[in-house]
Coordinates of N, CA, C and O in Angstrom, one line a residue:
X335 N 105.6 96.6 119.8 CA 105.1 96.2 118.5 C 105.8 97.1 117.5 O 106.0 98.3 117.7
X336 N 106.1 96.6 116.3 CA 106.6 97.3 115.2 C 105.5 97.5 114.2 O 104.8 96.5 113.9
X337 N 105.3 98.7 113.7 CA 104.4 99.0 112.7 C 105.2 99.4 111.4 O 106.0 100.3 111.5
X338 N 105.0 98.7 110.3 CA 105.7 99.0 109.1 C 104.7 99.5 108.1 O 103.6 98.9 107.9
X339 N 105.0 100.7 107.5 CA 104.1 101.3 106.5 C 104.9 101.1 105.2 O 106.1 101.5 105.0
X340 N 104.3 100.4 104.2 CA 104.9 100.1 102.9 C 104.1 100.9 101.8 O 103.0 100.6 101.6
X341 N 104.8 101.8 101.2 CA 104.1 102.7 100.3 C 104.7 102.5 98.9 O 105.9 102.3 98.7
X342 N 103.8 102.5 97.9 CA 104.2 102.4 96.5 C 103.5 103.5 95.7 O 102.7 104.3 96.3
X343 N 103.7 103.6 94.4 CA 103.0 104.5 93.5 C 103.1 105.9 94.0 O 102.0 106.6 94.2
X344 N 104.3 106.4 94.3 CA 104.5 107.8 94.7 C 104.2 108.7 93.5 O 104.4 108.3 92.4
X345 N 103.7 109.9 93.7 CA 103.2 110.8 92.6 C 104.3 111.5 91.8 O 104.0 112.0 90.8
X346 N 105.5 111.5 92.3 CA 106.6 112.2 91.6 C 107.2 113.3 92.4 O 106.6 113.8 93.4
X347 N 108.3 113.9 91.9 CA 109.0 114.9 92.7 C 108.3 116.3 92.5 O 108.5 117.2 93.3
X348 N 107.6 116.4 91.4 CA 106.8 117.6 91.1 C 105.4 117.3 90.7 O 105.2 116.3 89.9
X349 N 104.5 118.0 91.2 CA 103.1 117.8 90.8 C 102.5 119.2 90.4 O 102.6 120.2 91.1
X350 N 102.0 119.2 89.2 CA 101.5 120.5 88.6 C 100.2 120.9 89.2 O 99.5 120.2 89.9
X351 N 99.8 122.2 89.0 CA 98.6 122.7 89.5 C 97.4 122.0 89.0 O 97.4 121.6 87.8
X352 N 96.3 122.0 89.8 CA 95.0 121.5 89.4 C 94.0 122.5 90.0 O 94.3 123.4 90.7
X353 N 92.7 122.2 89.8 CA 91.7 123.1 90.3 C 91.8 123.3 91.8 O 91.4 124.4 92.3
X354 N 92.2 122.3 92.6 CA 92.2 122.4 94.0 C 93.6 122.1 94.6 O 93.8 121.8 95.8
X355 N 94.6 122.2 93.7 CA 96.0 121.9 94.1 C 97.0 122.9 93.4 O 97.0 123.0 92.2
X356 N 97.7 123.7 94.2 CA 98.5 124.8 93.6 C 99.8 124.3 92.8 O 100.3 125.0 92.0
X357 N 100.2 123.0 93.1 CA 101.4 122.5 92.5 C 102.6 122.8 93.3 O 102.7 123.9 93.9
X358 N 103.5 121.8 93.3 CA 104.7 122.0 94.1 C 105.9 121.2 93.4 O 105.7 120.4 92.6
X359 N 107.1 121.6 93.8 CA 108.3 120.9 93.3 C 109.1 120.4 94.5 O 109.0 120.9 95.6
X360 N 110.0 119.5 94.2 CA 110.9 118.9 95.2 C 110.1 118.3 96.4 O 110.4 118.5 97.6
X361 N 109.1 117.5 96.0 CA 108.1 116.9 97.0 C 108.8 115.8 97.7 O 109.5 114.9 97.1
X362 N 108.5 115.7 99.0 CA 109.0 114.6 99.8 C 107.8 114.1 100.7 O 106.9 114.9 101.0
X363 N 107.9 112.9 101.3 CA 106.9 112.4 102.2 C 107.6 111.7 103.3 O 108.6 111.0 103.1
X364 N 107.1 111.9 104.6 CA 107.6 111.2 105.7 C 106.6 111.1 106.8 O 105.5 111.6 106.7
X365 N 106.9 110.4 107.9 CA 106.0 110.2 109.0 C 106.2 111.3 110.0 O 107.3 111.5 110.4
X366 N 105.2 112.0 110.3 CA 105.3 113.1 111.3 C 105.3 112.6 112.7 O 104.5 111.8 113.1
X367 N 106.3 113.1 113.5 CA 106.4 112.8 114.9 C 105.2 113.4 115.6 O 104.7 114.5 115.3
X368 N 104.7 112.8 116.7 CA 103.6 113.3 117.5 C 103.8 114.7 118.0 O 104.8 115.0 118.6
X369 N 102.9 115.6 117.6 CA 102.9 117.0 118.1 C 104.1 117.8 117.6 O 104.3 118.9 118.1
X370 N 104.8 117.3 116.6 CA 105.9 118.0 116.0 C 105.8 118.0 114.5 O 106.5 117.2 113.8
X371 N 105.0 118.8 113.9 CA 104.8 118.8 112.4 C 106.1 118.9 111.6 O 106.2 118.4 110.5
X372 N 107.1 119.6 112.1 CA 108.4 119.8 111.4 C 109.4 118.6 111.5 O 110.4 118.6 110.9
X373 N 109.1 117.7 112.4 CA 110.0 116.5 112.6 C 109.5 115.3 111.9 O 108.4 114.8 112.3
X374 N 110.2 114.8 111.0 CA 109.8 113.6 110.2 C 110.7 112.5 110.3 O 111.9 112.6 110.4
X375 N 110.1 111.3 110.3 CA 110.8 110.0 110.2 C 111.0 109.7 108.7 O 110.0 109.6 108.0
X376 N 112.2 109.5 108.3 CA 112.5 108.9 106.9 C 111.9 109.6 105.8 O 111.1 109.0 105.0
X377 N 112.1 110.9 105.6 CA 111.6 111.5 104.4 C 112.1 110.9 103.1 O 113.3 110.6 103.0
X378 N 111.2 110.6 102.2 CA 111.5 110.0 100.9 C 111.1 111.0 99.8 O 110.0 111.6 99.9
X379 N 111.9 111.1 98.7 CA 111.5 111.9 97.6 C 110.2 111.4 96.9 O 110.0 110.2 96.9
X380 N 109.4 112.3 96.4 CA 108.1 111.9 95.8 C 108.3 111.1 94.5 O 107.3 110.5 94.1
X381 N 109.5 111.0 94.0 CA 109.7 110.1 92.8 C 110.4 108.8 93.1 O 110.8 108.1 92.2
X382 N 110.5 108.5 94.4 CA 111.1 107.2 94.8 C 110.2 106.0 94.3 O 109.0 106.2 94.1
X383 N 110.8 104.9 94.0 CA 110.0 103.7 93.6 C 109.1 103.2 94.7 O 108.0 102.7 94.4
X384 N 109.5 103.4 95.9 CA 108.7 103.0 97.1 C 109.2 103.7 98.3 O 110.3 104.3 98.3
X385 N 108.5 103.6 99.4 CA 108.9 104.2 100.6 C 108.4 103.2 101.8 O 107.3 102.7 101.7
X386 N 109.3 103.0 102.8 CA 109.0 102.2 103.9 C 109.4 102.9 105.2 O 110.5 103.5 105.2
X387 N 108.5 102.8 106.2 CA 108.8 103.4 107.5 C 108.5 102.3 108.5 O 107.5 101.6 108.4
X388 N 109.4 102.2 109.5 CA 109.1 101.2 110.6 C 109.0 102.1 111.9 O 109.9 102.8 112.2
X389 N 107.9 101.9 112.6 CA 107.6 102.7 113.8 C 107.6 101.8 115.0 O 107.0 100.7 115.0
X390 N 108.4 102.1 116.0 CA 108.3 101.4 117.3 C 107.1 101.9 118.1 O 107.0 103.1 118.3
X391 N 106.3 101.0 118.5 CA 105.0 101.3 119.2 C 104.8 100.4 120.4 O 105.5 99.4 120.5
X392 N 103.9 100.7 121.2 CA 103.4 99.8 122.3 C 102.0 99.5 121.9 O 101.3 100.3 121.4
X393 N 101.6 98.3 122.2 CA 100.2 97.8 122.0 C 99.7 97.2 123.3 O 100.4 96.3 123.8
X394 N 98.7 97.7 123.9 CA 98.1 97.3 125.1 C 96.6 97.2 125.1 O 96.0 98.0 124.3
X395 N 96.0 96.4 125.9 CA 94.5 96.4 126.0 C 94.0 97.9 126.3 O 94.6 98.5 127.2
X396 N 93.0 98.3 125.5 CA 92.5 99.6 125.7 C 91.5 99.7 126.9 O 90.9 98.6 127.2
X397 N 91.2 100.9 127.4 CA 90.3 101.0 128.5 C 88.9 100.6 128.1 O 88.1 100.2 128.9
X398 N 88.5 100.9 126.9 CA 87.2 100.5 126.4 C 87.2 99.3 125.5 O 86.4 99.1 124.6
X399 N 88.1 98.4 125.7 CA 88.3 97.2 124.9 C 89.2 97.5 123.7 O 89.6 98.6 123.4
X400 N 89.5 96.4 123.0 CA 90.3 96.6 121.8 C 91.8 96.8 122.2 O 92.2 96.6 123.4
X401 N 92.6 97.2 121.2 CA 94.0 97.4 121.4 C 94.3 98.9 121.3 O 93.9 99.6 120.3
X402 N 95.1 99.4 122.2 CA 95.5 100.8 122.2 C 97.0 100.9 121.8 O 97.8 100.3 122.4
X403 N 97.3 101.6 120.7 CA 98.6 101.7 120.2 C 99.2 103.1 120.5 O 98.5 104.1 120.4
X404 N 100.4 103.2 121.0 CA 101.0 104.4 121.3 C 102.5 104.4 120.9 O 103.1 103.4 120.7
X405 N 103.1 105.6 120.8 CA 104.5 105.7 120.4 C 104.8 107.1 119.9 O 103.9 107.9 119.8
X406 N 106.0 107.4 119.7 CA 106.4 108.8 119.3 C 105.9 109.3 118.0 O 105.8 110.5 117.8
X407 N 105.4 108.4 117.1 CA 104.8 108.8 115.8 C 103.3 108.5 115.8 O 102.7 108.7 114.7
X408 N 102.7 108.2 116.9 CA 101.3 107.9 116.9 C 100.6 109.2 117.5 O 100.8 109.5 118.6
X409 N 99.8 109.8 116.7 CA 99.0 111.0 117.1 C 97.8 110.5 117.9 O 97.3 109.4 117.7
X410 N 97.4 111.3 118.8 CA 96.2 111.0 119.7 C 95.4 112.2 119.8 O 95.6 113.1 120.7
X411 N 94.4 112.3 119.0 CA 93.5 113.5 119.0 C 92.0 113.0 119.2 O 91.7 111.8 119.1
X412 N 91.1 114.0 119.3 CA 89.7 113.6 119.3 C 89.4 112.8 118.1 O 89.9 113.2 117.0
X413 N 88.7 111.7 118.2 CA 88.5 110.9 117.1 C 89.4 109.7 117.0 O 89.2 108.8 116.2
X414 N 90.4 109.6 117.8 CA 91.2 108.4 117.9 C 92.7 108.6 117.6 O 93.2 109.7 117.4
X415 N 93.4 107.5 117.5 CA 94.8 107.5 117.3 C 95.1 107.2 115.8 O 94.3 106.5 115.1
X416 N 96.2 107.8 115.3 CA 96.5 107.7 113.9 C 97.9 108.1 113.6 O 98.6 108.6 114.5
X417 N 98.4 107.8 112.4 CA 99.7 108.2 111.9 C 99.5 109.2 110.8 O 98.6 109.0 109.9
X418 N 100.3 110.2 110.8 CA 100.3 111.2 109.7 C 101.4 110.9 108.7 O 102.6 110.8 109.1
X419 N 101.1 110.8 107.4 CA 102.1 110.8 106.4 C 102.1 112.3 105.9 O 101.1 112.7 105.3
X420 N 103.2 113.0 106.1 CA 103.2 114.4 105.7 C 103.9 114.6 104.4 O 105.0 114.1 104.2
X421 N 103.3 115.4 103.5 CA 103.8 115.8 102.2 C 104.4 117.2 102.4 O 103.7 118.1 102.9
X422 N 105.5 117.4 101.8 CA 106.1 118.8 101.8 C 107.1 119.0 100.8 O 107.5 118.0 100.1
X423 N 107.6 120.2 100.7 CA 108.7 120.5 99.8 C 110.0 120.7 100.6 O 109.9 120.9 101.8
X424 N 111.1 120.4 100.0 CA 112.4 120.6 100.6 C 113.1 121.6 99.8 O 113.3 121.5 98.6
X425 N 113.5 122.7 100.5 CA 114.3 123.8 99.8 C 115.8 123.5 99.7 O 116.2 122.5 100.2
X426 N 116.5 124.4 99.2 CA 117.9 124.2 99.0 C 118.7 124.1 100.3 O 119.7 123.4 100.3
X427 N 118.2 124.6 101.4 CA 118.8 124.5 102.7 C 118.4 123.2 103.4 O 118.9 122.9 104.5
X428 N 117.5 122.4 102.8 CA 117.0 121.1 103.4 C 115.8 121.3 104.3 O 115.5 120.4 105.0
X429 N 115.2 122.5 104.3 CA 114.1 122.7 105.1 C 112.8 122.1 104.5 O 112.5 122.4 103.4
X430 N 112.1 121.3 105.3 CA 110.8 120.7 104.9 C 109.7 121.7 105.2 O 109.6 122.1 106.4
X431 N 108.8 121.9 104.2 CA 107.6 122.7 104.5 C 106.4 121.9 104.0 O 106.2 121.6 102.9
X432 N 105.6 121.5 105.0 CA 104.4 120.7 104.8 C 103.4 121.4 104.0 O 103.1 122.6 104.2
X433 N 102.7 120.7 103.1 CA 101.6 121.3 102.4 C 100.3 120.4 102.4 O 99.2 120.9 102.1
X434 N 100.4 119.1 102.8 CA 99.3 118.3 103.0 C 99.7 117.0 103.7 O 100.8 116.7 103.8
X435 N 98.7 116.3 104.3 CA 98.9 115.1 105.0 C 97.9 114.0 104.7 O 96.8 114.3 104.4
X436 N 98.3 112.8 104.8 CA 97.4 111.6 104.8 C 97.3 111.1 106.2 O 98.3 111.0 106.9
X437 N 96.1 110.6 106.6 CA 95.9 110.2 108.0 C 95.5 108.7 108.0 O 94.5 108.3 107.4
X438 N 96.3 107.9 108.7 CA 96.1 106.5 108.8 C 95.5 106.2 110.2 O 96.3 106.2 111.2
X439 N 94.2 106.0 110.2 CA 93.5 105.8 111.5 C 93.6 104.4 112.0 O 93.3 103.4 111.3
X440 N 93.9 104.2 113.3 CA 93.8 102.9 113.9 C 92.4 102.3 114.0 O 92.2 101.1 113.9
X441 N 91.4 103.2 114.1 CA 90.0 102.8 114.1 C 89.6 102.1 112.8 O 88.6 101.4 112.8
X442 N 90.3 102.3 111.7 CA 90.0 101.7 110.4 C 90.6 100.3 110.3 O 90.4 99.7 109.2
X443 N 91.4 99.9 111.2 CA 92.0 98.6 111.2 C 91.1 97.6 111.8 O 90.5 97.8 112.8
X444 N 90.8 96.5 111.1 CA 90.0 95.4 111.6 C 90.5 95.0 113.0 O 91.7 94.8 113.2
X445 N 89.6 95.0 114.0 CA 90.0 94.7 115.3 C 90.7 93.4 115.5 O 91.6 93.2 116.3
X446 N 90.3 92.4 114.7 CA 91.0 91.1 114.7 C 92.4 91.2 114.2 O 93.3 90.5 114.7
X447 N 92.6 92.0 113.2 CA 94.0 92.2 112.6 C 94.9 92.9 113.7 O 96.0 92.5 113.9
X448 N 94.3 93.9 114.3 CA 95.1 94.7 115.3 C 95.4 93.8 116.5 O 96.5 93.8 117.0
X449 N 94.5 93.0 116.9 CA 94.7 92.0 118.0 C 95.8 91.0 117.7 O 96.7 90.7 118.5
X450 N 95.7 90.5 116.4 CA 96.8 89.6 116.0 C 98.1 90.2 115.9 O 99.2 89.7 116.3
X451 N 98.2 91.5 115.5 CA 99.4 92.2 115.4 C 100.0 92.5 116.8 O 101.2 92.4 117.0
X452 N 99.1 92.7 117.8 CA 99.6 92.9 119.2 C 100.2 91.6 119.7 O 101.2 91.6 120.4
X453 N 99.7 90.4 119.3 CA 100.2 89.1 119.7 C 101.6 88.9 119.0 O 102.5 88.4 119.6
X454 N 101.6 89.1 117.7 CA 102.9 88.8 116.9 C 103.9 89.9 117.0 O 105.1 89.6 116.8
X455 N 103.5 91.1 117.3 CA 104.4 92.2 117.5 C 104.7 92.9 116.2 O 105.6 93.8 116.1
X456 N 103.9 92.6 115.1 CA 104.2 93.2 113.8 C 102.9 93.6 113.1 O 102.0 92.7 112.8
X457 N 102.7 94.8 112.7 CA 101.6 95.3 112.0 C 102.1 96.0 110.7 O 103.0 96.8 110.8
X458 N 101.5 95.6 109.6 CA 101.9 96.2 108.3 C 100.8 96.8 107.6 O 99.7 96.3 107.5
X459 N 101.0 98.1 107.1 CA 100.0 98.8 106.3 C 100.6 99.0 104.9 O 101.7 99.5 104.8
X460 N 99.9 98.6 103.8 CA 100.4 98.8 102.5 C 99.4 99.7 101.7 O 98.2 99.5 101.7
X461 N 100.0 100.7 101.0 CA 99.1 101.6 100.3 C 99.9 102.3 99.2 O 101.1 102.4 99.2
X462 N 99.2 102.8 98.2 CA 99.7 103.6 97.1 C 99.5 105.1 97.6 O 98.6 105.4 98.3
X463 N 100.5 105.9 97.1 CA 100.5 107.3 97.6 C 100.1 108.3 96.6 O 100.3 109.5 96.8
X464 N 99.5 107.9 95.5 CA 99.0 108.8 94.5 C 97.5 108.8 94.4 O 96.9 107.7 94.3
X465 N 96.8 110.0 94.5 CA 95.4 110.0 94.4 C 94.9 109.9 93.0 O 95.6 109.7 92.0
X466 N 93.6 109.9 92.8 CA 92.9 109.7 91.5 C 93.3 110.8 90.5 O 93.2 110.6 89.3
X467 N 93.7 112.0 91.0 CA 94.1 113.1 90.1 C 95.6 113.1 89.8 O 96.1 114.0 89.2
X468 N 96.4 112.1 90.4 CA 97.8 112.0 90.2 C 98.6 112.9 91.2 O 99.8 113.1 91.0
X469 N 97.9 113.3 92.2 CA 98.5 114.2 93.2 C 98.9 113.4 94.5 O 98.4 112.2 94.6
X470 N 99.7 114.0 95.4 CA 100.0 113.3 96.6 C 98.7 112.9 97.4 O 97.8 113.8 97.6
X471 N 98.6 111.7 97.8 CA 97.4 111.2 98.6 C 97.3 112.0 99.9 O 98.2 112.2 100.6
X472 N 96.0 112.4 100.2 CA 95.8 113.2 101.4 C 94.5 112.8 102.0 O 93.7 112.1 101.4
X473 N 94.2 113.3 103.2 CA 92.9 113.0 103.9 C 93.0 111.7 104.6 O 94.0 111.0 104.7
X474 N 91.9 111.2 105.1 CA 91.8 110.0 105.8 C 91.9 108.8 104.8 O 91.1 108.8 103.8
X475 N 92.8 107.9 105.0 CA 93.0 106.8 104.1 C 92.4 105.6 104.7 O 92.9 105.1 105.8
X476 N 91.4 105.0 104.1 CA 90.6 103.9 104.6 C 90.8 102.7 103.7 O 91.0 102.8 102.5
X477 N 90.6 101.5 104.3 CA 90.6 100.3 103.5 C 89.5 100.4 102.4 O 88.4 101.0 102.8
X478 N 89.6 100.0 101.2 CA 90.6 99.1 100.7 C 91.8 99.9 100.2 O 92.8 99.3 99.7
X479 N 91.9 101.2 100.3 CA 93.0 102.0 99.8 C 94.3 101.7 100.6 O 95.4 101.8 100.0
X480 N 94.1 101.3 101.8 CA 95.2 100.8 102.6 C 94.9 99.4 103.1 O 93.7 99.1 103.5
X481 N 95.8 98.4 103.0 CA 95.6 97.1 103.5 C 96.4 96.8 104.7 O 97.7 96.9 104.6
X482 N 95.8 96.5 105.8 CA 96.5 96.2 107.0 C 96.6 94.7 107.3 O 95.6 94.0 107.0
X483 N 97.7 94.2 107.8 CA 97.9 92.8 108.1 C 98.8 92.7 109.3 O 99.6 93.5 109.6
X484 N 98.6 91.6 110.0 CA 99.5 91.2 111.1 C 100.5 90.2 110.5 O 100.1 89.3 109.7
X485 N 101.7 90.3 110.8 CA 102.7 89.4 110.3 C 103.6 88.9 111.5 O 103.5 89.4 112.6
X486 N 104.4 87.9 111.1 CA 105.3 87.4 112.1 C 106.7 88.1 112.1 O 107.6 87.7 112.9
X487 N 106.8 89.1 111.3 CA 108.0 89.9 111.3 C 109.1 89.5 110.3 O 110.1 90.1 110.2
X488 N 108.8 88.4 109.6 CA 109.8 87.9 108.6 C 109.6 88.5 107.3 O 108.7 89.1 107.0

């Protein structure tokens, strides 16, 4: 199965300090590889018009029912499977230093949508990446903030 994450409304390359946010410059966002916080798929600058990532996954019937998704970018911790969108800065040498993450939980996907995606081979999540304070979106991202759909891949 392919999972595509389509992001819009990125917060910008620099975000100033706030009461609970120290502020950063040269901000980028990418999908974190499982158990490797420093390894990202497709880092995009925070001022990009949009960002898209395509993850190769497997989808199989789960031991407790439903669909179990796995792959190199699917985290599997207590509480379930999820994808991390990692925010960080990039220095002059190109080194990415993470400062926050958004968590896209498979448990938050409607089971019928996930089952349909397993049949069609395509799952799409669409979301904006700027929070209410104008900062990079972080924490658990739940519908309606993210909209999940099964597609035919076209």
